[in-house]
Short mmCIF file of C-alpha atoms in Angstrom, two decimals:
data_model
loop_
_atom_site.label_atom_id
_atom_site.label_comp_id
_atom_site.label_asym_id
_atom_site.label_seq_id
_atom_site.Cartn_x
_atom_site.Cartn_y
_atom_site.Cartn_z
CA MET A 1 116.76 77.96 104.88
CA THR A 2 118.75 78.22 101.73
CA ASN A 3 119.58 81.58 100.82
CA GLU A 4 117.87 80.95 97.61
CA GLN A 5 114.44 80.14 99.52
CA ILE A 6 114.87 83.05 101.22
CA LEU A 7 115.33 85.05 97.93
CA GLN A 8 112.30 82.80 96.44
CA PHE A 9 110.43 83.97 99.26
CA ALA A 10 111.22 87.68 99.35
CA GLU A 11 110.32 88.03 95.92
CA MET A 12 106.50 86.68 96.76
CA GLN A 13 106.67 89.70 99.52
CA ILE A 14 107.01 87.69 102.42
CA PRO A 15 107.39 89.83 105.16
CA GLU A 16 109.83 87.27 107.36
CA ALA A 17 111.93 86.40 103.92
CA CYS A 18 112.30 90.33 103.25
CA ARG A 19 113.34 90.47 106.65
CA GLU A 20 115.53 87.36 106.60
CA CYS A 21 117.36 88.45 103.42
CA ILE A 22 118.39 91.86 104.53
CA VAL A 23 119.57 90.43 107.89
CA ARG A 24 121.50 88.32 105.62
CA ASP A 25 122.94 90.80 103.14
CA ILE A 26 124.10 92.92 106.18
CA MET A 27 125.87 89.83 107.81
CA ALA A 28 127.45 89.61 104.38
CA VAL A 29 128.61 93.42 103.89
CA ASP A 30 129.48 94.40 107.27
CA GLN A 31 130.83 90.73 108.11
CA ILE A 32 129.40 90.26 111.10
CA GLU A 33 126.94 87.86 113.35
CA TYR A 34 123.59 87.08 113.22
CA ASP A 35 122.14 89.20 116.50
CA ASP A 36 124.42 92.08 115.75
CA ALA A 37 122.73 92.27 112.20
CA MET A 38 119.35 92.19 113.46
CA LYS A 39 120.65 95.34 115.39
CA ILE A 40 121.45 96.85 112.44
CA PHE A 41 117.72 95.59 110.73
CA LYS A 42 116.09 96.99 113.79
CA LYS A 43 117.73 100.56 112.63
CA ILE A 44 116.61 100.55 109.70
CA ALA A 45 113.08 99.16 110.22
CA GLU A 46 112.89 102.39 112.33
CA THR A 47 114.04 104.38 109.64
CA ASN A 48 111.34 102.86 107.50
CA ARG A 49 108.37 103.79 110.17
CA ARG A 50 109.45 107.73 110.22
CA GLY A 51 106.88 109.30 108.53
CA MET A 52 104.48 106.75 108.36
CA GLN A 53 101.53 108.25 109.88
CA ILE A 54 101.56 111.08 107.24
CA TYR A 55 101.87 108.30 104.34
CA ALA A 56 98.75 107.19 106.04
CA LEU A 57 96.74 110.45 106.32
CA PRO A 58 94.72 109.94 103.40
CA PHE A 59 93.68 106.48 104.28
CA TYR A 60 92.72 107.53 107.75
CA THR A 61 90.92 110.45 106.31
CA GLY A 62 88.67 108.61 104.01
CA PHE A 63 88.05 105.96 106.25
CA GLY A 64 87.12 108.90 108.93
CA ALA A 65 84.74 110.35 106.52
CA ALA A 66 83.05 107.37 105.62
CA PHE A 67 82.40 106.58 109.40
CA THR A 68 81.44 110.22 110.07
CA GLY A 69 79.37 110.31 106.94
CA GLY A 70 77.47 106.66 107.36
CA ILE A 71 76.91 107.55 111.27
CA LEU A 72 75.11 111.52 110.53
CA SER A 73 73.07 109.69 107.68
CA VAL A 74 70.86 108.01 110.16
CA PRO A 75 69.92 110.86 112.07
CA LEU A 76 69.79 113.29 109.28
CA VAL A 77 67.06 111.25 107.87
CA PHE A 78 65.09 109.62 111.10
CA GLU A 79 65.84 112.01 113.76
CA LEU A 80 62.95 114.61 114.22
CA SER A 81 65.49 117.81 115.69
CA THR A 82 68.27 117.25 113.39
CA VAL A 83 65.81 116.88 110.54
CA ASN A 84 63.96 120.46 111.27
CA TRP A 85 67.71 122.02 111.82
CA PHE A 86 69.14 120.42 108.65
CA ASN A 87 65.73 121.61 106.79
CA ASP A 88 65.81 125.61 108.21
CA LYS A 89 69.65 125.80 107.30
CA PHE A 90 69.92 124.29 104.34
CA VAL A 91 66.63 123.08 102.48
CA THR A 92 63.50 125.09 103.86
CA ALA A 93 61.22 122.50 102.35
CA GLU A 94 57.62 122.54 103.73
CA MET A 95 57.46 119.88 106.66
CA PRO A 96 54.32 117.87 107.54
CA PRO A 97 52.24 118.66 110.60
CA LEU A 98 53.86 117.47 113.91
CA GLU A 99 51.11 114.85 114.29
CA ASP A 100 52.25 113.03 110.93
CA LEU A 101 55.90 112.94 112.50
CA GLU A 102 55.28 111.14 115.45
CA ARG A 103 57.25 107.92 114.75
CA MET A 104 60.99 107.78 113.04
CA LEU A 105 59.56 106.38 109.64
CA GLU A 106 57.38 109.00 109.23
CA VAL A 107 60.32 111.29 109.96
CA GLY A 108 62.34 109.54 107.25
CA SER A 109 59.37 109.72 104.81
CA ALA A 110 59.12 113.36 105.40
CA SER A 111 62.69 113.61 104.85
CA TRP A 112 63.68 111.17 102.13
CA SER A 113 62.45 113.99 99.37
CA TRP A 114 65.48 116.01 100.00
CA MET A 115 67.89 113.40 101.50
CA GLU A 116 67.43 110.71 99.06
CA PRO A 117 69.02 112.71 95.64
CA ILE A 118 72.07 112.86 98.48
CA LEU A 119 72.58 109.82 99.59
CA GLY A 120 71.63 107.92 96.40
CA GLN A 121 74.38 110.19 94.63
CA ILE A 122 76.89 109.50 97.04
CA SER A 123 76.54 105.72 96.94
CA PHE A 124 76.42 105.52 93.37
CA PHE A 125 79.44 108.08 93.71
CA LEU A 126 80.88 105.03 96.07
CA LEU A 127 79.88 102.02 93.99
CA CYS A 128 81.74 103.66 90.66
CA MET A 129 85.02 104.38 93.24
CA GLN A 130 84.75 101.19 94.21
CA PHE A 131 84.49 99.32 91.15
CA ALA A 132 87.23 101.31 89.34
CA ARG A 133 89.40 100.23 92.51
CA SER A 134 88.62 97.23 92.14
CA GLN A 135 89.47 97.07 88.03
CA LEU A 136 92.70 99.07 89.54
CA GLN A 137 93.62 95.93 91.57
CA ASN A 138 92.65 93.14 88.73
CA LEU A 139 95.67 95.14 86.47
CA GLY A 140 97.79 95.36 89.42
CA VAL A 141 98.12 99.21 89.89
CA ARG A 142 97.71 100.51 93.27
CA PRO A 143 99.40 104.38 92.41
CA TYR A 144 99.62 106.22 95.81
CA PHE A 145 100.52 102.57 97.14
CA ASN A 146 103.51 101.93 95.09
CA TRP A 147 104.64 105.86 94.96
CA GLN A 148 104.78 105.73 98.75
CA LEU A 149 106.41 102.18 98.80
CA ASN A 150 108.93 103.15 95.97
CA MET A 151 109.49 106.48 98.03
CA ARG A 152 110.62 104.66 101.49
CA ALA A 153 112.81 102.18 99.56
CA ALA A 154 114.59 105.01 97.45
CA TYR A 155 114.79 106.52 101.28
CA LEU A 156 115.75 103.61 102.84
CA VAL A 157 118.71 102.91 100.12
CA SER A 158 119.82 106.63 100.29
CA GLN A 159 119.90 106.18 104.39
CA PHE A 160 121.63 102.71 103.88
CA PRO A 161 123.89 102.75 100.45
CA GLN A 162 126.35 100.11 101.87
CA TYR A 163 123.78 97.23 101.78
CA ASP A 164 122.50 95.82 97.91
CA ALA A 165 120.64 98.49 96.13
CA GLU A 166 119.67 96.36 93.26
CA VAL A 167 118.15 93.92 96.06
CA SER A 168 117.15 96.27 98.98
CA PRO A 169 114.37 98.40 97.42
CA SER A 170 112.08 95.43 96.23
CA LEU A 171 112.93 94.39 99.78
CA TYR A 172 112.15 97.09 101.61
CA CYS A 173 108.76 97.77 99.31
CA SER A 174 107.28 94.57 101.65
CA TYR A 175 104.34 96.05 103.34
CA HIS A 176 104.15 94.66 106.34
CA PHE A 177 107.89 95.22 106.84
CA ALA A 178 107.44 97.78 109.92
CA LEU A 179 105.71 94.90 111.79
CA LEU A 180 108.28 92.57 111.85
CA ILE A 181 110.50 93.74 114.91
#
């Protein structure tokens, strides 16, 4: 591929093109062969991955909270001992007699009077947040994600200042850059 094609694909954030563009920049600056430039690129990629777990923590936390909440919602509505425990600790509502709580749906009917407002509000909140997120995506705005990518790009440029600082940040911002080794 020509350099122009590589640059064009790199601007489209195609990870392989971003990698190739950086490797070619390394080759030009250091005047070395492709294999040696790939070794330097691997160092750059390793530097790029440092601290990635910290940057990903909000995403993992959100996933964990949503997954845990989804799993816990079932026994909090339909499982008698969990419903009784929750009622004793947090609600203190009058429960129907045990003969009216023999089936899972009967337990759900009894617990729904206090669980429905909580689950309904959480559902509405998540629906609004999902709508807001989709509108931000329509606008091309990803505040935390873009900040994270820009911080990583600035760090990489500071760690490897000998390479093209005008081209490098946009190339380092390729989301899948860390997967390219």
